[in-house]
XYZ file of C-alpha atoms in Angstrom:
594
model
C 0.000 0.000 0.000
C 2.804 2.354 -0.932
C 0.567 5.056 -2.354
C -2.246 4.850 0.175
C -4.638 2.944 -2.122
C -5.930 -0.617 -1.621
C -3.905 -3.440 -3.187
C -5.175 -6.297 -5.269
C -5.484 -9.789 -3.800
C -2.181 -10.913 -5.357
C -0.244 -7.953 -3.956
C -1.872 -8.376 -0.555
C -0.714 -11.980 -0.443
C 2.873 -10.997 -1.140
C 3.053 -8.107 1.313
C 1.591 -8.012 4.832
C -0.704 -5.169 5.851
C 1.186 -2.313 7.443
C 0.178 -0.857 10.764
C -1.391 2.643 10.642
C 1.339 3.962 12.848
C 4.058 2.867 10.445
C 4.248 6.157 8.614
C 7.245 5.562 6.408
C 5.000 5.168 3.378
C 1.457 5.789 4.588
C 2.209 9.398 5.471
C 2.880 10.125 1.842
C -0.629 9.006 0.979
C -2.125 11.583 3.351
C -0.424 14.372 1.504
C -1.296 12.923 -1.822
C 0.641 9.837 -2.916
C 3.875 8.012 -2.334
C 7.410 8.987 -3.209
C 9.138 7.783 -6.357
C 10.996 4.911 -4.694
C 7.882 3.293 -3.313
C 6.173 3.515 -6.670
C 9.106 1.860 -8.367
C 8.848 -1.096 -5.999
C 5.145 -1.670 -6.520
C 3.938 -1.783 -10.152
C 0.761 0.002 -11.149
C -0.689 -3.321 -12.301
C -1.226 -4.317 -8.670
C -3.747 -1.524 -8.175
C -7.269 -2.276 -9.460
C -8.554 0.800 -11.273
C -12.010 0.433 -9.765
C -10.556 0.814 -6.251
C -8.561 3.953 -6.996
C -8.964 6.500 -4.205
C -9.130 9.939 -5.772
C -8.171 11.686 -2.544
C -4.799 9.942 -2.749
C -4.040 11.162 -6.262
C -2.601 14.512 -5.164
C 0.985 14.609 -6.334
C 0.909 11.226 -8.042
C 4.107 10.939 -10.070
C 2.484 8.274 -12.300
C 0.361 11.000 -13.830
C 1.815 13.943 -15.721
C 1.395 17.303 -14.004
C -0.201 18.446 -10.779
C -3.560 17.332 -9.414
C -4.034 20.543 -7.405
C -5.599 23.775 -8.561
C -3.981 27.192 -8.614
C -5.145 30.523 -7.301
C -3.963 34.116 -7.327
C -2.888 35.046 -3.767
C -5.657 37.340 -2.490
C -6.142 38.688 -5.988
C -2.592 40.062 -6.053
C -1.086 39.698 -9.532
C 2.316 40.882 -8.299
C 3.102 37.459 -6.844
C 3.157 34.117 -8.667
C 0.129 31.845 -8.269
C -0.035 29.525 -5.265
C -1.475 26.049 -4.770
C -5.158 26.026 -3.874
C -5.374 23.790 -0.806
C -7.971 25.462 1.418
C -10.888 23.702 -0.312
C -10.291 20.234 1.195
C -13.351 18.256 2.215
C -14.075 17.000 5.709
C -13.209 13.377 4.960
C -9.868 14.381 3.399
C -8.739 16.219 6.499
C -10.237 13.547 8.763
C -8.328 10.769 6.982
C -5.069 12.702 7.021
C -5.166 13.497 10.736
C -6.479 10.114 11.847
C -4.473 7.748 9.667
C -1.240 9.516 8.863
C -0.455 12.502 11.057
C -1.798 12.008 14.584
C -3.036 8.396 14.698
C -3.468 7.501 18.400
C -1.005 10.026 19.788
C -1.482 11.891 23.050
C -1.726 15.677 23.270
C 1.857 15.940 24.480
C 3.028 13.964 21.410
C 1.284 16.049 18.752
C 4.331 18.082 17.729
C 6.532 14.980 17.605
C 4.066 13.058 15.431
C 3.561 16.052 13.144
C 7.312 16.462 12.663
C 7.647 12.770 11.845
C 4.875 13.077 9.258
C 6.470 16.130 7.643
C 9.809 14.391 7.428
C 8.230 11.778 5.150
C 6.350 14.058 2.753
C 7.851 17.568 2.781
C 10.455 18.515 0.207
C 13.422 19.893 2.209
C 14.436 22.513 -0.358
C 14.076 23.794 -3.911
C 10.621 25.348 -3.707
C 9.290 28.878 -3.419
C 6.601 30.188 -1.111
C 4.882 33.412 -0.131
C 5.640 34.320 3.473
C 2.430 35.918 4.674
C 1.831 37.848 7.918
C -0.743 40.420 9.025
C 1.624 43.197 7.942
C 3.392 42.040 4.774
C 3.774 39.403 2.094
C 7.143 38.516 0.588
C 8.365 35.877 -1.858
C 10.969 33.523 -0.361
C 12.825 30.372 -1.335
C 13.044 27.384 1.011
C 16.562 26.023 1.433
C 15.993 23.650 4.389
C 13.342 22.465 6.852
C 13.674 22.175 10.638
C 11.113 19.393 11.089
C 11.202 19.214 14.883
C 10.499 22.961 15.154
C 7.900 22.925 12.322
C 9.861 25.696 10.606
C 11.431 26.293 7.208
C 14.816 27.902 6.585
C 14.295 30.526 3.868
C 16.062 33.216 1.913
C 14.658 36.086 -0.111
C 13.915 35.226 -3.735
C 15.299 37.140 -6.647
C 13.926 39.426 -7.863
C 12.730 40.829 -4.510
C 8.913 40.854 -4.335
C 7.226 42.357 -1.285
C 3.929 44.013 -0.503
C 3.082 45.565 2.851
C 0.635 47.927 4.493
C 3.515 50.238 5.301
C 6.289 51.471 3.044
C 9.137 50.725 5.468
C 9.639 47.096 4.419
C 12.508 47.566 2.009
C 14.944 44.880 0.892
C 17.345 45.800 3.695
C 14.597 45.690 6.305
C 13.523 42.219 5.218
C 17.108 40.980 5.340
C 17.489 42.317 8.878
C 14.202 40.713 9.915
C 15.273 37.338 8.550
C 18.589 37.662 10.345
C 16.782 38.254 13.624
C 14.668 35.152 12.986
C 17.764 33.202 11.935
C 16.011 32.700 8.587
C 13.512 30.295 10.222
C 9.834 30.827 9.442
C 6.859 28.802 10.834
C 5.454 26.531 8.141
C 1.946 27.862 8.847
C 3.000 31.247 7.466
C 4.107 29.827 4.090
C 1.955 29.327 0.997
C 3.718 27.162 -1.600
C 4.088 28.671 -5.076
C 2.234 26.732 -7.764
C 4.245 24.243 -9.811
C 2.455 22.364 -12.567
C 4.933 19.471 -12.594
C 3.262 17.885 -9.543
C 6.561 17.570 -7.694
C 5.464 19.810 -4.828
C 1.823 18.743 -4.415
C 2.643 16.740 -1.294
C 4.524 19.679 0.169
C 1.633 22.106 -0.411
C -0.892 19.712 1.140
C 1.320 18.903 4.125
C 1.711 22.619 4.921
C -2.050 23.071 4.574
C -2.708 20.244 7.067
C -0.311 21.799 9.580
C -1.687 25.315 9.055
C -5.308 24.214 9.423
C -4.543 22.150 12.521
C -2.864 24.946 14.458
C -5.403 27.532 13.327
C -8.683 25.631 13.782
C -8.049 22.531 15.937
C -5.201 23.059 18.393
C -5.792 24.921 21.658
C -2.926 26.312 23.740
C -4.135 24.378 26.792
C -4.380 20.994 25.064
C -0.934 19.877 26.180
C -1.954 20.200 29.818
C -5.025 18.013 29.399
C -4.988 14.431 30.640
C -3.055 12.165 28.287
C -4.980 9.005 29.122
C -7.219 9.334 26.084
C -6.629 9.381 22.342
C -6.171 13.038 21.381
C -7.751 12.574 17.968
C -10.947 11.047 19.352
C -11.151 13.422 22.311
C -10.388 16.734 20.594
C -9.592 16.620 16.877
C -12.651 14.825 15.543
C -15.324 16.867 17.394
C -13.606 20.175 16.589
C -13.183 19.205 12.944
C -16.853 18.238 12.672
C -17.908 21.475 14.333
C -15.754 23.483 11.904
C -17.436 21.936 8.869
C -20.907 22.107 10.434
C -20.371 25.844 10.874
C -19.135 26.184 7.273
C -22.272 24.408 6.058
C -24.520 26.576 8.273
C -25.692 23.589 10.315
C -25.120 25.271 13.667
C -27.381 28.094 14.897
C -25.743 31.472 14.348
C -26.276 32.393 18.003
C -24.497 29.230 19.099
C -21.582 29.988 16.748
C -21.255 33.465 18.237
C -21.352 31.984 21.738
C -18.651 29.476 20.846
C -16.325 32.123 19.413
C -16.911 34.327 22.445
C -16.218 31.474 24.871
C -13.072 30.561 22.951
C -11.771 34.134 23.072
C -12.489 34.396 26.799
C -10.770 31.096 27.503
C -7.668 32.038 25.509
C -7.401 35.408 27.274
C -7.786 33.870 30.745
C -5.293 31.140 29.900
C -2.694 33.747 28.872
C -3.194 35.497 32.192
C -2.891 32.185 34.000
C 0.393 31.340 32.261
C 1.848 34.760 33.051
C 0.815 34.459 36.679
C 2.211 30.957 36.963
C 5.484 32.080 35.396
C 5.820 34.972 37.842
C 5.203 32.643 40.798
C 7.708 30.037 39.618
C 10.422 32.663 39.077
C 10.011 34.010 42.594
C 11.953 32.376 45.445
C 10.232 34.101 48.343
C 7.195 32.980 50.312
C 5.869 36.486 50.624
C 2.267 37.473 51.138
C 2.170 38.810 47.578
C 3.045 35.360 46.237
C 0.311 33.761 48.347
C -2.197 36.217 46.946
C -0.990 35.381 43.430
C -1.547 31.686 44.064
C -5.125 32.357 45.156
C -5.692 34.414 42.006
C -4.197 31.576 39.966
C -6.640 29.077 41.467
C -9.562 31.361 40.666
C -8.357 31.762 37.093
C -7.926 28.006 36.787
C -11.510 27.391 37.925
C -12.853 29.935 35.423
C -10.804 28.352 32.628
C -12.084 24.863 33.462
C -15.660 26.132 33.464
C -15.209 27.725 30.031
C -13.513 24.596 28.669
C -16.488 22.485 29.718
C -18.833 24.836 27.870
C -16.636 24.617 24.759
C -16.664 20.818 24.908
C -20.431 20.872 25.210
C -20.779 22.827 21.968
C -18.071 20.753 20.240
C -20.015 17.562 20.966
C -22.230 16.971 17.883
C -25.094 15.612 20.003
C -25.001 17.827 23.068
C -24.694 21.071 21.127
C -28.300 20.744 19.930
C -29.516 20.213 23.489
C -27.486 23.276 24.471
C -29.033 25.254 21.613
C -32.561 24.160 22.512
C -32.085 25.157 26.152
C -30.709 28.496 25.017
C -33.813 29.330 22.998
C -36.273 27.851 25.476
C -34.735 29.988 28.218
C -35.170 33.311 26.371
C -35.930 36.162 28.731
C -38.851 38.426 27.973
C -38.172 42.171 27.976
C -41.513 42.989 29.546
C -43.130 46.401 29.227
C -41.127 49.285 27.837
C -39.638 51.465 30.624
C -41.780 54.410 29.451
C -44.893 52.219 29.529
C -45.745 52.976 25.888
C -46.588 50.448 23.184
C -45.212 50.923 19.699
C -46.517 49.850 16.309
C -43.640 48.762 14.051
C -44.248 49.079 10.313
C -42.042 47.005 8.008
C -41.704 47.851 4.321
C -38.825 47.709 1.874
C -40.130 50.894 0.240
C -42.945 53.110 1.500
C -45.164 54.657 -1.170
C -47.616 57.460 -0.420
C -50.609 55.344 -1.439
C -49.499 52.490 0.824
C -49.042 54.864 3.744
C -52.519 56.296 3.199
C -54.024 52.808 3.215
C -52.132 51.894 6.374
C -53.309 55.007 8.173
C -56.899 54.332 7.106
C -56.937 50.604 7.981
C -54.402 50.085 10.774
C -52.963 53.300 12.144
C -56.009 55.465 12.675
C -55.846 56.967 16.209
C -59.629 56.815 16.550
C -59.472 52.994 16.352
C -57.294 52.839 19.448
C -58.664 55.809 21.362
C -55.192 57.215 21.827
C -52.240 58.565 19.877
C -50.003 55.887 18.300
C -46.228 55.832 18.315
C -44.921 54.352 15.066
C -41.476 53.089 14.071
C -40.524 52.165 10.503
C -38.215 49.277 9.540
C -37.058 47.644 6.323
C -36.240 44.287 7.965
C -38.902 42.219 9.795
C -36.258 40.568 12.002
C -35.029 43.982 13.192
C -38.610 45.014 13.923
C -39.290 41.917 16.046
C -36.014 42.371 17.927
C -37.049 45.942 18.776
C -40.366 44.844 20.311
C -41.421 44.975 23.939
C -44.490 43.500 25.601
C -47.707 44.505 23.824
C -46.070 45.862 20.634
C -47.476 45.218 17.175
C -45.505 44.537 13.980
C -47.272 45.234 10.666
C -45.474 43.865 7.602
C -46.380 45.413 4.261
C -46.494 43.428 0.994
C -43.107 42.417 -0.339
C -40.456 39.710 -0.279
C -38.131 39.779 2.732
C -35.031 37.594 3.113
C -33.717 37.042 6.635
C -30.607 35.281 7.909
C -31.358 34.708 11.562
C -33.999 33.389 13.916
C -37.149 35.135 15.106
C -36.910 34.766 18.904
C -40.215 36.003 20.313
C -40.251 36.035 24.114
C -42.857 38.786 24.696
C -46.560 38.869 23.939
C -46.638 40.677 20.599
C -48.698 40.627 17.401
C -47.003 39.949 14.068
C -49.385 40.521 11.163
C -49.196 40.949 7.439
C -51.001 43.773 5.708
C -52.638 41.937 2.817
C -52.822 38.350 1.596
C -50.223 35.809 2.793
C -48.896 35.175 -0.735
C -48.104 38.899 -1.025
C -46.086 39.056 2.209
C -43.290 36.490 1.939
C -40.501 36.055 4.490
C -37.743 33.714 3.313
C -35.201 32.133 5.633
C -31.599 31.299 4.739
C -29.068 29.612 7.018
C -29.297 25.923 7.857
C -28.446 26.058 11.530
C -31.259 28.220 12.886
C -34.933 27.657 13.497
C -37.211 30.061 11.686
C -39.429 31.168 14.571
C -39.001 30.374 18.298
C -41.896 31.345 20.535
C -41.741 31.551 24.337
C -44.103 34.479 24.963
C -47.308 34.136 26.997
C -49.597 35.208 24.141
C -48.140 35.595 20.642
C -50.254 36.169 17.530
C -48.983 35.663 13.963
C -51.287 36.252 10.998
C -51.423 36.744 7.215
C -47.800 35.822 6.475
C -46.065 33.321 4.223
C -42.930 31.771 5.745
C -40.565 29.988 3.334
C -37.555 27.852 4.311
C -34.627 27.126 2.005
C -32.296 24.139 2.521
C -33.011 24.080 6.265
C -32.185 21.468 8.899
C -34.383 22.905 11.684
C -38.143 23.311 12.009
C -40.122 26.295 10.777
C -41.829 27.165 14.087
C -41.181 26.020 17.661
C -43.585 26.815 20.474
C -41.526 26.289 23.645
C -43.729 28.004 26.230
C -46.898 30.061 26.395
C -49.583 30.314 23.719
C -49.012 31.024 20.038
C -51.885 31.746 17.655
C -51.248 31.200 13.957
C -53.996 32.443 11.656
C -54.331 32.735 7.880
C -50.676 31.844 7.274
C -48.808 29.763 4.681
C -45.819 27.716 5.840
C -43.496 26.224 3.223
C -41.308 23.861 5.242
C -38.067 21.933 4.715
C -37.688 19.654 7.748
C -40.172 19.461 10.613
C -43.022 21.938 10.373
C -44.451 23.162 13.689
C -43.318 21.721 17.029
C -45.473 22.168 20.133
C -43.347 21.439 23.207
C -44.501 20.192 26.603
C -46.647 22.770 28.480
C -46.913 24.964 25.346
C -50.117 25.814 23.466
C -50.791 26.272 19.748
C -53.946 27.568 18.097
C -53.655 27.215 14.329
C -56.544 28.105 12.042
C -57.183 28.794 8.372
C -53.554 28.103 7.536
C -51.719 25.974 4.985
C -48.605 23.907 5.803
C -46.663 21.771 3.339
C -43.251 20.449 2.282
C -41.991 19.100 5.624
C -39.555 16.177 5.374
C -40.751 15.176 8.847
C -44.127 15.742 10.444
C -46.169 18.791 9.522
C -47.147 19.294 13.178
C -45.266 17.568 16.005
C -47.090 17.509 19.350
C -45.333 16.700 22.624
C -47.046 15.306 25.738
C -48.461 17.809 28.181
C -49.145 20.369 25.440
C -52.376 21.859 24.065
C -52.989 21.981 20.326
C -56.068 23.272 18.514
C -56.196 22.883 14.722
C -59.146 24.480 12.895
C -59.759 24.564 9.134
C -56.153 23.990 8.095
C -54.486 22.205 5.216
C -51.518 19.926 6.021
C -50.185 18.186 2.945
C -47.132 16.931 1.037
C -45.204 16.156 4.223
C -43.689 12.891 5.352
C -46.462 12.621 7.957
C -49.325 14.933 8.716
C -49.459 15.111 12.531
C -47.093 13.296 14.897
C -48.206 12.875 18.520
C -45.284 11.836 20.731
C -45.414 9.542 23.797
C -49.147 9.052 23.468
C -50.913 7.213 26.352
C -47.828 7.121 28.565
C -48.461 7.044 32.307
C -45.405 9.241 32.899
C -46.773 12.084 30.763
C -49.953 14.084 30.637
C -51.964 13.292 27.530
C -51.803 16.257 25.131
C -55.083 18.128 24.704
C -55.755 18.040 20.989
C -58.714 19.499 19.094
C -58.951 19.010 15.335
C -61.889 20.348 13.315
C -62.305 20.551 9.509
C -58.638 19.979 8.680
C -57.620 18.622 5.278
C -54.682 16.231 5.875
C -53.806 14.783 2.483
C -51.104 13.727 0.034
C -48.529 12.931 2.712
C -46.012 10.092 2.319
C -47.114 8.314 5.486
C -50.156 8.489 7.720
C -52.254 11.545 8.356
C -51.967 11.182 12.142
C -49.312 9.067 13.860
C -49.411 8.197 17.565
C -45.946 7.280 18.858
C -45.972 5.101 21.959
C -43.004 5.368 24.334
C -40.497 2.557 24.840
C -41.380 0.451 27.887
C -38.787 -1.548 29.854
C -39.017 -5.356 29.954
C -40.113 -5.583 33.603
C -42.975 -3.194 32.984
C -43.936 -5.161 29.869
C -44.478 -8.346 31.877
C -46.734 -6.564 34.368
C -48.873 -4.627 31.891
C -49.087 -6.741 28.741
C -52.878 -6.722 28.494
C -53.087 -3.021 29.210
C -50.497 -2.270 26.552
C -52.227 -4.441 23.942
C -55.463 -2.584 24.547
C -53.720 0.733 24.005
C -52.093 -0.558 20.831
C -55.525 -1.449 19.459
C -56.794 2.051 20.218
C -53.747 3.633 18.599
C -53.994 1.413 15.531
C -57.663 2.283 15.181
C -56.928 5.992 15.372
C -54.092 5.673 12.849
C -56.319 3.762 10.453
C -59.092 6.333 10.699
C -56.736 9.145 9.749
C -54.854 7.320 7.014
C -54.585 9.372 3.824
C -57.384 8.752 1.376
C -54.872 9.204 -1.456
C -52.992 5.990 -0.660
């Protein structure tokens, strides 16, 4: 397996399978293929073409030219093109770190394992790179590599090419700077210059793996973590998955902001902790000042550990959704405005005189309210909702509005469209967020059309309180409406369709009233969870004149909870009776279109 691809049966019989930790040849596959000597020893005939792994073709010397793309560095035509390596997929990075770079190393061994990997795949000299910092970019030539330090020994290329934000970086200045650094530059700061021969593909990919790891995966406190567990499983995999989930907008934007904020806080506190620990260790006295410093160090350590636990919670692909749900379900209501006034928020992308006249006549006439109205104008419905206090009203004028965020409604407000639902369309982009989260005591939404695009979360979640949905159209992507335990939904004269799950999902202990609605073209119409379970209150459900049709499954599905074996033996007859009731209800609501 010299080039990282599976061997044929004949070759496998002649050569035993290598261990993943034997990186003499496997490391080359991570960066994109084996070296020339390995390929000479194993003929191409031993590799079945149907089992060729395309992710191992980077830098293959059996094929003419490079397998990597090229890109202009930040649109700067002054410099030569560089290899495009920042587009790697999740599984490519995952395979490289797991199989070839880190394997089962501990946190304290990461640098050693990385250096060993680089020694196998990185060309020691003869290639150019752009040395890039926050202040300047300069073209250099690599003459040697210090693998153990993860640094390259460089010299300025000829002709001298440099671009900086200040004009002081002359040729002499750069020479002096390199002298101070002893001509050693961290590999993460180098971007390999494009070479179409394919000779430096492995080098470009290896640098990209190192750069990505220390930028997105490694934390300064990792080395001090317990080494009893596999570092890849404990830290690398969850952080890598989180990184790609964020790139693909599968994590709520609020949770992403929280994660970045927690990470910044933790890094700042850890720097303070290191400085404090260094000052204590360099002091030989047992003075009172040192004792105070030790107490401060313990407090910092406790804060850091608390923040690290929060980071791990979000990094866990399962727990982060629980964390996100608790975050939204625990939204705090603003209450009444400090001045005691209630404001009517008018949303319109453009306000025409005729539209304003109609609004004043139909909605904003002071005589209708018996008092003077205070009005605020917005162009974004999300901004209008965020500006609301208890008792406010949001009127959305006809138009198409695109939002990239979640409507978090924690106060009792009214959100209504001025016109027909098909004329007032709010479209949602961003996979990670819900569309609407309701926790207010009495929320009313009417005459709107809500449209999801490529979503992974539901269109409306009622966590607490009562939400009334009237004369609305909901074009869903995943689950439609979710009514959580102790929440209440009144939905009437509305149309819901397109959900890949249930159109309406009802939890035990909730109240749900559905009047004159259409629920169609979903996977299931209505899903009632944990029905007839002694541990839950039966949901109070009223359904009148609803058209539940053209769904993939049943119109109404009653999901019974899982019962342990000891309970099964004691209540078999009781359970069978309930199953008959549930089956009868399911059959009565089965789609007539099937």
